[in-house]
Short mmCIF file of N, CA and C in Angstrom, two decimals:
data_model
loop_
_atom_site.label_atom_id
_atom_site.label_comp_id
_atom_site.label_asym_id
_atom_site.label_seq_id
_atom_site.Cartn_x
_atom_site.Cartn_y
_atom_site.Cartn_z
N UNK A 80 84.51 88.63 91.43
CA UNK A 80 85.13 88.35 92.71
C UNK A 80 86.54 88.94 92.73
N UNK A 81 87.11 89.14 93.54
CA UNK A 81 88.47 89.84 93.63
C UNK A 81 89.11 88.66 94.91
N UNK A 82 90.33 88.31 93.76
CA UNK A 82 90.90 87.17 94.82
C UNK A 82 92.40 87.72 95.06
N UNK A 83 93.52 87.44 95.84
CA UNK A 83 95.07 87.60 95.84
C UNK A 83 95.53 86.11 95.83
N UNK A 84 96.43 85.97 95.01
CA UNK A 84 97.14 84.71 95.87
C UNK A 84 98.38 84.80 95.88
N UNK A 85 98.44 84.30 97.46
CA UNK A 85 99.40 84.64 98.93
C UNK A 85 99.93 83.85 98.94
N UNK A 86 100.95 83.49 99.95
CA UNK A 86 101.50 82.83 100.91
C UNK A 86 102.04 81.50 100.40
N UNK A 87 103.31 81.02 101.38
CA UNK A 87 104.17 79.84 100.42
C UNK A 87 103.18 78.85 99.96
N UNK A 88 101.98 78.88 99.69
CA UNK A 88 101.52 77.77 99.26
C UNK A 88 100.84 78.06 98.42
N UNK A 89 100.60 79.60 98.15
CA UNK A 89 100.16 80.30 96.56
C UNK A 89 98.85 80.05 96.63
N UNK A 90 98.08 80.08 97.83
CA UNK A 90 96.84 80.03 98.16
C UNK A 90 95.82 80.87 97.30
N UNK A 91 94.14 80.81 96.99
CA UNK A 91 93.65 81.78 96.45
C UNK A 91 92.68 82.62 97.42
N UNK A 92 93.04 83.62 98.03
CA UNK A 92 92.17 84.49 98.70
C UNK A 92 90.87 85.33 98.56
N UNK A 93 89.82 85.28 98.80
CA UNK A 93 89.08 86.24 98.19
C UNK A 93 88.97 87.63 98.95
N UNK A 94 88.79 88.79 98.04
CA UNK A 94 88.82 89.63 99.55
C UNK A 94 87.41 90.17 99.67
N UNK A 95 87.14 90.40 100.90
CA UNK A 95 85.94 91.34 101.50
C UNK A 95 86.09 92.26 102.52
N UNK A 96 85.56 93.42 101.82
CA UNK A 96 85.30 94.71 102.74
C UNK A 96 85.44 96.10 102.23
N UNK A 97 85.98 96.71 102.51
CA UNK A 97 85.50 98.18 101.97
C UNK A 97 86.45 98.52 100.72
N UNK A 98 86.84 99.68 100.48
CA UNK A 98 87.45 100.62 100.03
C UNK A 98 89.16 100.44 99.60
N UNK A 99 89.12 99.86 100.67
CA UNK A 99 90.91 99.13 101.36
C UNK A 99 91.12 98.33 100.44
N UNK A 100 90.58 97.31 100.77
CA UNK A 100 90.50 95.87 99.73
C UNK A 100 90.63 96.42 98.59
N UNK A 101 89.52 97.05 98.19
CA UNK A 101 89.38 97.45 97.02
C UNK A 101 90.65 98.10 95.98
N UNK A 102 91.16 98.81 96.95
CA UNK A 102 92.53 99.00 96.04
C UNK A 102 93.68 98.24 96.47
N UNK A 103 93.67 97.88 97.66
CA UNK A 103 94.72 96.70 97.25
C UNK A 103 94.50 95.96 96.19
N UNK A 104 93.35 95.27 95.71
CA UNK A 104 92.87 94.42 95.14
C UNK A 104 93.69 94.97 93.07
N UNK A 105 93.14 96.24 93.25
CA UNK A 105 93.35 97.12 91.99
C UNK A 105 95.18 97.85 92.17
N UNK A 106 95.79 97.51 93.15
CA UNK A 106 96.74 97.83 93.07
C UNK A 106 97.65 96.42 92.26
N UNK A 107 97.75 95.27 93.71
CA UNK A 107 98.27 94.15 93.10
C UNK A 107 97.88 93.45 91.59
N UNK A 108 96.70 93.80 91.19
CA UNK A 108 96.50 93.16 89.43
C UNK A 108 96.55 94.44 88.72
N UNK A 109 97.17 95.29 88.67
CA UNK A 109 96.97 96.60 87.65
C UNK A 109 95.60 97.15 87.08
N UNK A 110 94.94 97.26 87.96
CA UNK A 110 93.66 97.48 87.54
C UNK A 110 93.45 99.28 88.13
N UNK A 111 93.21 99.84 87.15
CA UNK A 111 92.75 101.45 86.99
C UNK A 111 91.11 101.72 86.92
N UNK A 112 90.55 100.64 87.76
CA UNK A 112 88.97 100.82 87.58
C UNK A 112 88.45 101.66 88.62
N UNK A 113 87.30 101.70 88.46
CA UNK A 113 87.14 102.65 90.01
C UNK A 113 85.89 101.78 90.16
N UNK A 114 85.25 100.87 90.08
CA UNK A 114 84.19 99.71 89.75
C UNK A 114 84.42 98.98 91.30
N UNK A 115 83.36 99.00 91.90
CA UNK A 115 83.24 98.09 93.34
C UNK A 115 83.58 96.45 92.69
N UNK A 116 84.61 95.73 93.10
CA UNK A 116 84.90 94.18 92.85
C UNK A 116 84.75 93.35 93.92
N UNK A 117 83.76 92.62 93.67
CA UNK A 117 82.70 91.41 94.15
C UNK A 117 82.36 91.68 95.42
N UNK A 118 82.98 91.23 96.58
CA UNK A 118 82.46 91.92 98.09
C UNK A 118 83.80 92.66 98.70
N UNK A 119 83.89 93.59 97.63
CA UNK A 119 85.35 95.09 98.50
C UNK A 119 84.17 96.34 98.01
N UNK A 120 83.52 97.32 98.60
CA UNK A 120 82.55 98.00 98.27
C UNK A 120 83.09 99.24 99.30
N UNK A 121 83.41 100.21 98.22
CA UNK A 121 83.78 101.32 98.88
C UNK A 121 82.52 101.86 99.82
N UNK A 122 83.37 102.33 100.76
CA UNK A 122 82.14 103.13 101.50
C UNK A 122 81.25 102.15 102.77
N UNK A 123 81.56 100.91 102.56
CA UNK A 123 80.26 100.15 103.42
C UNK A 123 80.96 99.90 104.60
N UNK A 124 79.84 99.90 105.73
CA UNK A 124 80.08 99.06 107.07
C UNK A 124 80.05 97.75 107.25
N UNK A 125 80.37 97.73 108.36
CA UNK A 125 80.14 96.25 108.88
C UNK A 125 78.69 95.57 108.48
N UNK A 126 77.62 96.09 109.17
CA UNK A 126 76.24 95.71 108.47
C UNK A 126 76.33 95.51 107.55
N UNK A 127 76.05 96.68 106.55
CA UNK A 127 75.51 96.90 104.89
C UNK A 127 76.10 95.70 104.45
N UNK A 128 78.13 95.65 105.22
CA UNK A 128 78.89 94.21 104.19
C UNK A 128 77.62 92.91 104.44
N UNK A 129 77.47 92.93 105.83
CA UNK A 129 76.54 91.41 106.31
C UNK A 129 75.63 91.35 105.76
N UNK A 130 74.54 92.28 105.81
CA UNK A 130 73.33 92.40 104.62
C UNK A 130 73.30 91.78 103.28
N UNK A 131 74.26 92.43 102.77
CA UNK A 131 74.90 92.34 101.26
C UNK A 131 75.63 90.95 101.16
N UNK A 132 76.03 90.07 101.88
CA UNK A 132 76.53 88.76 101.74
C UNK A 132 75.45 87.64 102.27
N UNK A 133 74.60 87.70 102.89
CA UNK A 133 73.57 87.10 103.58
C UNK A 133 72.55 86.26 102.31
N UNK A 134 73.17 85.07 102.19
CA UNK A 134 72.29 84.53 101.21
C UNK A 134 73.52 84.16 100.02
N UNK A 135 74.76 84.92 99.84
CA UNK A 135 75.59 84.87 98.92
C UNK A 135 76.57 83.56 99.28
N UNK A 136 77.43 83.38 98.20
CA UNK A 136 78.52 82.61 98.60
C UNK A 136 79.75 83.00 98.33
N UNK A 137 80.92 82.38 98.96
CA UNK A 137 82.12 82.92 99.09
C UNK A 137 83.11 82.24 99.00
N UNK A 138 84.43 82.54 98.74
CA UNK A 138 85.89 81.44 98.97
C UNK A 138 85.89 80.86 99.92
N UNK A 139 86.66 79.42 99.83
CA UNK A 139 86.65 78.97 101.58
C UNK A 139 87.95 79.79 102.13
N UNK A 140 88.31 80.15 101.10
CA UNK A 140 89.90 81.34 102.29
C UNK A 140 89.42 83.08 101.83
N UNK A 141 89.24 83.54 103.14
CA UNK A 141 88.87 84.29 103.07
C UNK A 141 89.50 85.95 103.43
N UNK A 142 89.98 86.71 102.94
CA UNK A 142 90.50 87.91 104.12
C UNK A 142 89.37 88.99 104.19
N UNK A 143 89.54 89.54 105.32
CA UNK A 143 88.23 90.38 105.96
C UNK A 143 89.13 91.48 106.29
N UNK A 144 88.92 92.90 105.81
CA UNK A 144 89.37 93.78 106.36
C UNK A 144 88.20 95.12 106.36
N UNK A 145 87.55 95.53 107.32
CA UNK A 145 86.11 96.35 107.61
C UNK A 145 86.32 97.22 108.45
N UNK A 146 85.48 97.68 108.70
CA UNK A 146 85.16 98.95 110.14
C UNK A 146 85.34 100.33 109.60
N UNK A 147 86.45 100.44 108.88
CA UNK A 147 86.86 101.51 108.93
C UNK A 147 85.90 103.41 108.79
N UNK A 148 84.59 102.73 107.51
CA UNK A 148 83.80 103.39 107.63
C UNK A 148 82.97 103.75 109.00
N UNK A 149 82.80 101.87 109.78
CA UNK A 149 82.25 102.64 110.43
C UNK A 149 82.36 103.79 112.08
N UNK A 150 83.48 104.01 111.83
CA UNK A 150 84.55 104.85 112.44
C UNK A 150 84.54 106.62 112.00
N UNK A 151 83.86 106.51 110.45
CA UNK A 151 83.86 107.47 110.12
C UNK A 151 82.33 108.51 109.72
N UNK A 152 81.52 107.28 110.17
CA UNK A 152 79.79 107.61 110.60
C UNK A 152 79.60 109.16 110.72
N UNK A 153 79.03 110.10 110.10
CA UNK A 153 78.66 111.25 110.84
C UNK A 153 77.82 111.46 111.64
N UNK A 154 77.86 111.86 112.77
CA UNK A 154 76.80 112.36 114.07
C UNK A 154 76.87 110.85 114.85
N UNK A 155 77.18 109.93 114.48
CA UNK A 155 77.16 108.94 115.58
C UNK A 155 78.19 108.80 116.60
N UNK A 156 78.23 108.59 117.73
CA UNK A 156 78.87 108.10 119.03
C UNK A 156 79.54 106.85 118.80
N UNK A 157 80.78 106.63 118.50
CA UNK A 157 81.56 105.68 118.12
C UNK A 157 80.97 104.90 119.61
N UNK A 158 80.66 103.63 119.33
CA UNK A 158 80.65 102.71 120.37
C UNK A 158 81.15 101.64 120.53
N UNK A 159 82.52 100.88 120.95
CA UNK A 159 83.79 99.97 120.88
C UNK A 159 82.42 98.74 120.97
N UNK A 160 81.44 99.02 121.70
CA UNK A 160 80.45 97.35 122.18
C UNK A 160 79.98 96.90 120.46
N UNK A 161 79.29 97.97 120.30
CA UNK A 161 78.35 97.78 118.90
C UNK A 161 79.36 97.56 118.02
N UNK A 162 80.24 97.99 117.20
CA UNK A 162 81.71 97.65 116.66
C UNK A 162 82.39 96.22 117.11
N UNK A 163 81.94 95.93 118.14
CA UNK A 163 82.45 94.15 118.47
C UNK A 163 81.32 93.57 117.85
N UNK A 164 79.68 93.86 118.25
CA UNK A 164 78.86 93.14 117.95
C UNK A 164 78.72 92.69 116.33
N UNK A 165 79.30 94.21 115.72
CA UNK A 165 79.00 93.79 114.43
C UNK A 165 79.50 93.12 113.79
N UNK A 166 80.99 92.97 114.25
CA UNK A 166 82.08 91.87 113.70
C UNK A 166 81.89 90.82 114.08
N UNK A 167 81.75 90.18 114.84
CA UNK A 167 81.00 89.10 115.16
C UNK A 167 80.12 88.76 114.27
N UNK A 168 79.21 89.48 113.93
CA UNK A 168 77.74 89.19 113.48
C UNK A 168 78.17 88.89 111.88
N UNK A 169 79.12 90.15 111.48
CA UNK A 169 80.10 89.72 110.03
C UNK A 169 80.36 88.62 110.28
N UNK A 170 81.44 88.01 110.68
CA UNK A 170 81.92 87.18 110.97
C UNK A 170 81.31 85.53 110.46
N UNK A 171 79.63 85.14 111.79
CA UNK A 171 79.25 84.29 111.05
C UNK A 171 78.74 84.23 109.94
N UNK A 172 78.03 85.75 109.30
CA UNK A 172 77.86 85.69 108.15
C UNK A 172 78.54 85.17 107.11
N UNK A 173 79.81 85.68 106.87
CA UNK A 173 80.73 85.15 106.25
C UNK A 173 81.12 83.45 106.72
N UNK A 174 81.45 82.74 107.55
CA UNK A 174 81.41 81.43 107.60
C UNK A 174 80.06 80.88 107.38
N UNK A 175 78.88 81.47 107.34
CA UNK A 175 77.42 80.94 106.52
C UNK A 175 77.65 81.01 105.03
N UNK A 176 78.34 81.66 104.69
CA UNK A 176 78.53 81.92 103.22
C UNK A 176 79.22 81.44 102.72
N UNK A 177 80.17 80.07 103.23
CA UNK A 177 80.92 79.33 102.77
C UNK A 177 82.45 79.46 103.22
N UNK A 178 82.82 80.36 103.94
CA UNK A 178 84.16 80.82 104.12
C UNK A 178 84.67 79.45 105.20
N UNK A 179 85.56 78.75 105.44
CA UNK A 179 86.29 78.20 106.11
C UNK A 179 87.29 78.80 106.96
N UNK A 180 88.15 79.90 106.23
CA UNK A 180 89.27 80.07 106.86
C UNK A 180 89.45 81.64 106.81
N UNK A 181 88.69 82.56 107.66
CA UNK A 181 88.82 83.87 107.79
C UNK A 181 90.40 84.38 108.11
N UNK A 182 90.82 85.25 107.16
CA UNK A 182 92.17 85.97 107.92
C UNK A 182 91.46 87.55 107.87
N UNK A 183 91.80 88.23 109.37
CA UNK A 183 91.44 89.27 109.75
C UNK A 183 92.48 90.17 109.77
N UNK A 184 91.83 91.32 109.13
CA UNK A 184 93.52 92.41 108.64
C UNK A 184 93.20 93.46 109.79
N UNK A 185 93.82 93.97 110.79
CA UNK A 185 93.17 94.82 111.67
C UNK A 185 93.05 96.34 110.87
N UNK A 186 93.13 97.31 111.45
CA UNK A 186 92.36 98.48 110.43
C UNK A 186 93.39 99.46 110.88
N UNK A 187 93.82 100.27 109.31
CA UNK A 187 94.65 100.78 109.72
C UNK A 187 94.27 102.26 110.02
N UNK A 188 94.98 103.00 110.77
CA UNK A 188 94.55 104.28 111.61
C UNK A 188 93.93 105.19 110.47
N UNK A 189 93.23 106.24 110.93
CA UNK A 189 92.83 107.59 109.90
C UNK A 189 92.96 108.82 110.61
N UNK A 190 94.19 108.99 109.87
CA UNK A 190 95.16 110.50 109.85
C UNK A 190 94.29 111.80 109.57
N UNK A 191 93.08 111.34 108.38
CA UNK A 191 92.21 112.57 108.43
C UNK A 191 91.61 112.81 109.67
N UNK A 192 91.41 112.32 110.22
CA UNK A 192 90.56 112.54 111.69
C UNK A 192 91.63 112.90 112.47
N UNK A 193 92.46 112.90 112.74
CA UNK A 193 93.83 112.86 113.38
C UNK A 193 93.54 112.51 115.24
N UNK A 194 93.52 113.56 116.22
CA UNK A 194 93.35 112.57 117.31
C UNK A 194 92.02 113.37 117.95
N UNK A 195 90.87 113.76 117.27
CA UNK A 195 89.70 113.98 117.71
C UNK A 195 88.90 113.00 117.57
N UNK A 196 87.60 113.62 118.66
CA UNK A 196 86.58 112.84 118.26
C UNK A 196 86.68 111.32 119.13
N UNK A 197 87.74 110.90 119.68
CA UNK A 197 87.65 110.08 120.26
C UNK A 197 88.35 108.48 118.88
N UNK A 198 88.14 109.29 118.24
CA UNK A 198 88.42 108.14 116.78
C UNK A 198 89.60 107.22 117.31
N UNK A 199 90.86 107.60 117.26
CA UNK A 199 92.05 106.84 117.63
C UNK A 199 92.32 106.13 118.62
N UNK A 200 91.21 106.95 119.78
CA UNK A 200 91.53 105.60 120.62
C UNK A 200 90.15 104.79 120.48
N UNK A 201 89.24 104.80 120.00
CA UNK A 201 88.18 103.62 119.74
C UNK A 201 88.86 102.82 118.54
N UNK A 202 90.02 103.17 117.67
CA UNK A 202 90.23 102.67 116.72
C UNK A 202 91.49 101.72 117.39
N UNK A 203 92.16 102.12 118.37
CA UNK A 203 93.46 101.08 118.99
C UNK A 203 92.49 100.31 120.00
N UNK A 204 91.01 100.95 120.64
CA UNK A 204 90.80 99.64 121.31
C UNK A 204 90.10 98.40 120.56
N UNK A 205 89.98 98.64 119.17
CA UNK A 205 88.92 98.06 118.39
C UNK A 205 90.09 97.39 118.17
N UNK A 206 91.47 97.74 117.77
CA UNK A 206 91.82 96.63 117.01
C UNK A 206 92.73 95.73 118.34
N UNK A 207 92.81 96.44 119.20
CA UNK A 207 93.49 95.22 120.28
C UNK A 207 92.30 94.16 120.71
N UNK A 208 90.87 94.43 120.43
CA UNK A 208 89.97 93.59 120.96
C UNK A 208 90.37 92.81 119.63
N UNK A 209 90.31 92.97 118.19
CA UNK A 209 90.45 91.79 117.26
C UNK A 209 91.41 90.94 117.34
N UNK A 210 92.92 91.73 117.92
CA UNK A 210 93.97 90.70 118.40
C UNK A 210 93.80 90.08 119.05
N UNK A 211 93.18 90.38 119.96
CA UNK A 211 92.98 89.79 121.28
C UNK A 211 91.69 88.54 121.51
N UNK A 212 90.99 88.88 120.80
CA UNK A 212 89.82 88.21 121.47
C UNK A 212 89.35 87.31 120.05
N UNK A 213 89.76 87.86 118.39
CA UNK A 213 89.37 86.98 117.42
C UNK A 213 89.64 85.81 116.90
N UNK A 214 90.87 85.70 117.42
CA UNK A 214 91.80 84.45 116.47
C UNK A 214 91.47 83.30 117.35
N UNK A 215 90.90 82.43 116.43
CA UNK A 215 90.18 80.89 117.16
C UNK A 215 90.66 79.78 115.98
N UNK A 216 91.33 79.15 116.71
CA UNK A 216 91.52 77.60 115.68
C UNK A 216 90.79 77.09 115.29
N UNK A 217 89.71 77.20 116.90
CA UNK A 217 88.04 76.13 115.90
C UNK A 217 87.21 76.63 115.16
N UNK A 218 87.33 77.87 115.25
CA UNK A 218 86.19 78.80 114.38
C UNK A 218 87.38 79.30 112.93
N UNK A 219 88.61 78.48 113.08
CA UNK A 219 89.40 79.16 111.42
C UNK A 219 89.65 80.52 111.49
N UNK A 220 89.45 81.01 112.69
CA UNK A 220 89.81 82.88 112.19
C UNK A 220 91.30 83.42 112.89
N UNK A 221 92.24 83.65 111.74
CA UNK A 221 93.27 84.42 112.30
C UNK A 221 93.62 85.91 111.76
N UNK A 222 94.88 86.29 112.39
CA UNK A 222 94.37 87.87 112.47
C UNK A 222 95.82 88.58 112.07
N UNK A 223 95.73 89.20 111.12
CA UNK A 223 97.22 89.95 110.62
C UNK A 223 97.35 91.87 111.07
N UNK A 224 98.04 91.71 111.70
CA UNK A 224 98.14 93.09 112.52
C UNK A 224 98.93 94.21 111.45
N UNK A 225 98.26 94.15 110.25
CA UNK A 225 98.16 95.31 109.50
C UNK A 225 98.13 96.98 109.58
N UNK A 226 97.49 97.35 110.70
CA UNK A 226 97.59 98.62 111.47
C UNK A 226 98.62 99.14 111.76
N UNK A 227 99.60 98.06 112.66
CA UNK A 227 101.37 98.17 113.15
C UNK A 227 101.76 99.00 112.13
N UNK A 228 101.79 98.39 110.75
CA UNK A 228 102.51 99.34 109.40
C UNK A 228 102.31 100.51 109.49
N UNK A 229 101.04 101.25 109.45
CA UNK A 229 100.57 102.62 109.34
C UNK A 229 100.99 103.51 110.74
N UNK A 230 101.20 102.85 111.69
CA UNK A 230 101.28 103.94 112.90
C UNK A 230 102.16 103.06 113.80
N UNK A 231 102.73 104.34 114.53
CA UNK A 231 103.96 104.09 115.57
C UNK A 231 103.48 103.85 116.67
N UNK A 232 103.55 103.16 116.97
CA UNK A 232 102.76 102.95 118.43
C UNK A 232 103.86 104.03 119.90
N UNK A 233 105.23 103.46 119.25
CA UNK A 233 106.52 103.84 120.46
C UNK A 233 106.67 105.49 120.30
N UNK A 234 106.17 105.99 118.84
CA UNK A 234 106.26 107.74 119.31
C UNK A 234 104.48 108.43 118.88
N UNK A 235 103.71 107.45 118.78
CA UNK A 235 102.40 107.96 119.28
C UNK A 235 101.93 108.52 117.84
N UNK A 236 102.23 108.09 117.12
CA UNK A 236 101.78 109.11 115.39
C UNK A 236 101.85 108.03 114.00
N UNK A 237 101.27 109.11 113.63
CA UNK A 237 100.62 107.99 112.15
C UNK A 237 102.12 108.05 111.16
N UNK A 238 101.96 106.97 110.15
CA UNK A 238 103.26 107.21 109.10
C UNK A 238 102.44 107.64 108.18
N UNK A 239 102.57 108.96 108.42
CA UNK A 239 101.44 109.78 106.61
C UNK A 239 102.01 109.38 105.33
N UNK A 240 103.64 108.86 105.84
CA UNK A 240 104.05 109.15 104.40
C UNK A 240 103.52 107.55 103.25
N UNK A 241 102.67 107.09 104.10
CA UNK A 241 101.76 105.73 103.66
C UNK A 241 100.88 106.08 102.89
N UNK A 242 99.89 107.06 103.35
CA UNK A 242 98.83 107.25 103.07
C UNK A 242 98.96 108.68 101.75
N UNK A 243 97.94 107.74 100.76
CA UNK A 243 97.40 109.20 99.94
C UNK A 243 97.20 110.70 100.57
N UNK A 244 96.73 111.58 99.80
CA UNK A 244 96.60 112.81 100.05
C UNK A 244 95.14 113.08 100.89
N UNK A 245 94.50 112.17 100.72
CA UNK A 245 92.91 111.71 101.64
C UNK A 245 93.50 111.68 102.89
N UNK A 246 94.48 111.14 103.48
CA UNK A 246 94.88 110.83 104.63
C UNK A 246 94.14 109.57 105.19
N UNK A 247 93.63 108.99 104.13
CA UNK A 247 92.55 107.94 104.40
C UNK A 247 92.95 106.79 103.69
N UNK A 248 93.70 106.72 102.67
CA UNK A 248 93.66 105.25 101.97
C UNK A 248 95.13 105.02 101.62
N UNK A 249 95.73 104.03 101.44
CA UNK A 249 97.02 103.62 101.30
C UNK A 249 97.62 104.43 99.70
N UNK A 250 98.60 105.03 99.98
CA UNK A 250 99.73 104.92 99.10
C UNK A 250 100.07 103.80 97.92
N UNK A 251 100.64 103.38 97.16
CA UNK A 251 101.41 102.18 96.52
C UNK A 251 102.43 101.85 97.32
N UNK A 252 103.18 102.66 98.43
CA UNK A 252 104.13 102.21 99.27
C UNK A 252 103.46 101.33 100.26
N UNK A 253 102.57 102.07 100.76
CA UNK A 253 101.56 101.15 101.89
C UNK A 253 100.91 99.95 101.61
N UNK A 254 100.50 99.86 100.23
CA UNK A 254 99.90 98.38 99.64
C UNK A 254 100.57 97.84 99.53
N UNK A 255 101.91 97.91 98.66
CA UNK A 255 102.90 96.79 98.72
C UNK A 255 103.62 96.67 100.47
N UNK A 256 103.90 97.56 101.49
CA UNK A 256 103.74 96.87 102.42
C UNK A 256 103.04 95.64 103.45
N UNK A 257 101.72 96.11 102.96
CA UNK A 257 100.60 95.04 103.56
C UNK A 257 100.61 93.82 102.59
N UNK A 258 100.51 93.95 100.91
CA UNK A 258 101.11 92.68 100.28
C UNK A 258 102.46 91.87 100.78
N UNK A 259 103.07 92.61 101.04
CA UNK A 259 104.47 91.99 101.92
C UNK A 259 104.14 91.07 102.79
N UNK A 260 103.25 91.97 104.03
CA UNK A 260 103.37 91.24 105.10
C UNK A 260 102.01 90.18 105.42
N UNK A 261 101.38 90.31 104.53
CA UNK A 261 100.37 89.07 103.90
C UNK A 261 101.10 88.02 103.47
N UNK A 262 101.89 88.18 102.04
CA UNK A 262 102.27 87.71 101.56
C UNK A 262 103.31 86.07 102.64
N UNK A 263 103.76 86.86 103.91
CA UNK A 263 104.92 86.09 104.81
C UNK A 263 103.83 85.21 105.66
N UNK A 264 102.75 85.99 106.03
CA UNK A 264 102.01 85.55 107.28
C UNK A 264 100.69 84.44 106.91
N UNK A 265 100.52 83.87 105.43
CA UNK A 265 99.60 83.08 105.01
C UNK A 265 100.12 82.27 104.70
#
């Protein structure tokens, strides 16, 4: 399992979701593995994650950070509906699986794609629908606007100088940013 623990109350987090997690996860404990840890699985979508947890169990504190692959689908038609449906559908999976208290990291932009394809703006309306429409008291799910870090919203462009040479995955500057602002907001 791959856990962090956050926030003034030194909480234990578990994380789930792709690639992201995954090296945050291997950034904050010094870990040089390249080994998928417990549910952070490079490469997966929203589904494959739900599939793959369906039947499993989990922390009751939970952080969720996903999509990003599936943003990066080849030959498919990014569709903002199906991308809600599936988070959702994550979603109760993960509270079937034991989770109590979802925190949702929104997704941060991908500079490799830069502004084709339609990517960037299915990727700012995807994550204003998670601001917007996810965070529920009764359902435990709140939402850390993680994305803000990576891109300027006020001059329209990504902060590359975050991101690895992939243009796809965080820096050590960029992880310890998002550890930062985890760290304040749990």
């Amino acid at each position: 399992m791959a856990y962090l623990t956050l926030g003034s109350e030194a909480r234990s987090f578990e994380l789930v979701g792709d690639s992201m997690l995954k090296r945050l996860y291997r950034f904050y404990h010094g870990d040089n593995s390249k080994r998928n840890i417990g549910f952070c699985i490079g490469g997966i979508t929203m589904s494959q994650l739900a599939n793959r947890l369906a039947g499993r169990t989990v922390n009751q504190d939970v952080i969720l950070q996903i999509g990003t692959n599936d943003l990066l689908v080849e030959g498919v038609e990014l569709d903002i509906e199906k991308l809600k449906l599936e988070m959702n559908n994550l979603i109760a999976v993960v509270k079937e699986s034991g989770a109590d208290n979802i925190t949702i990291l929104t997704l941060p932009p991908i500079p490799s794609c830069g502004y084709r394809n339609g990517v960037l703006k299915i990727w700012k309306a995807f994550n204003k629908w998670i601001l917007s429409e996810l965070p529920s008291e009764e359902r435990n799910v709140s939402v850390v606007n993680t994305g803000k870090i990576f891109y300027s919203f006020t001059k329209n462009h990504f902060k590359k100088d975050l991101f690895n040479d992939d243009m796809l995955h965080w820096n050590a500057q960029g992880m310890d940013l998002v550890l930062q602002m985890l760290d304040e907001s749990l």
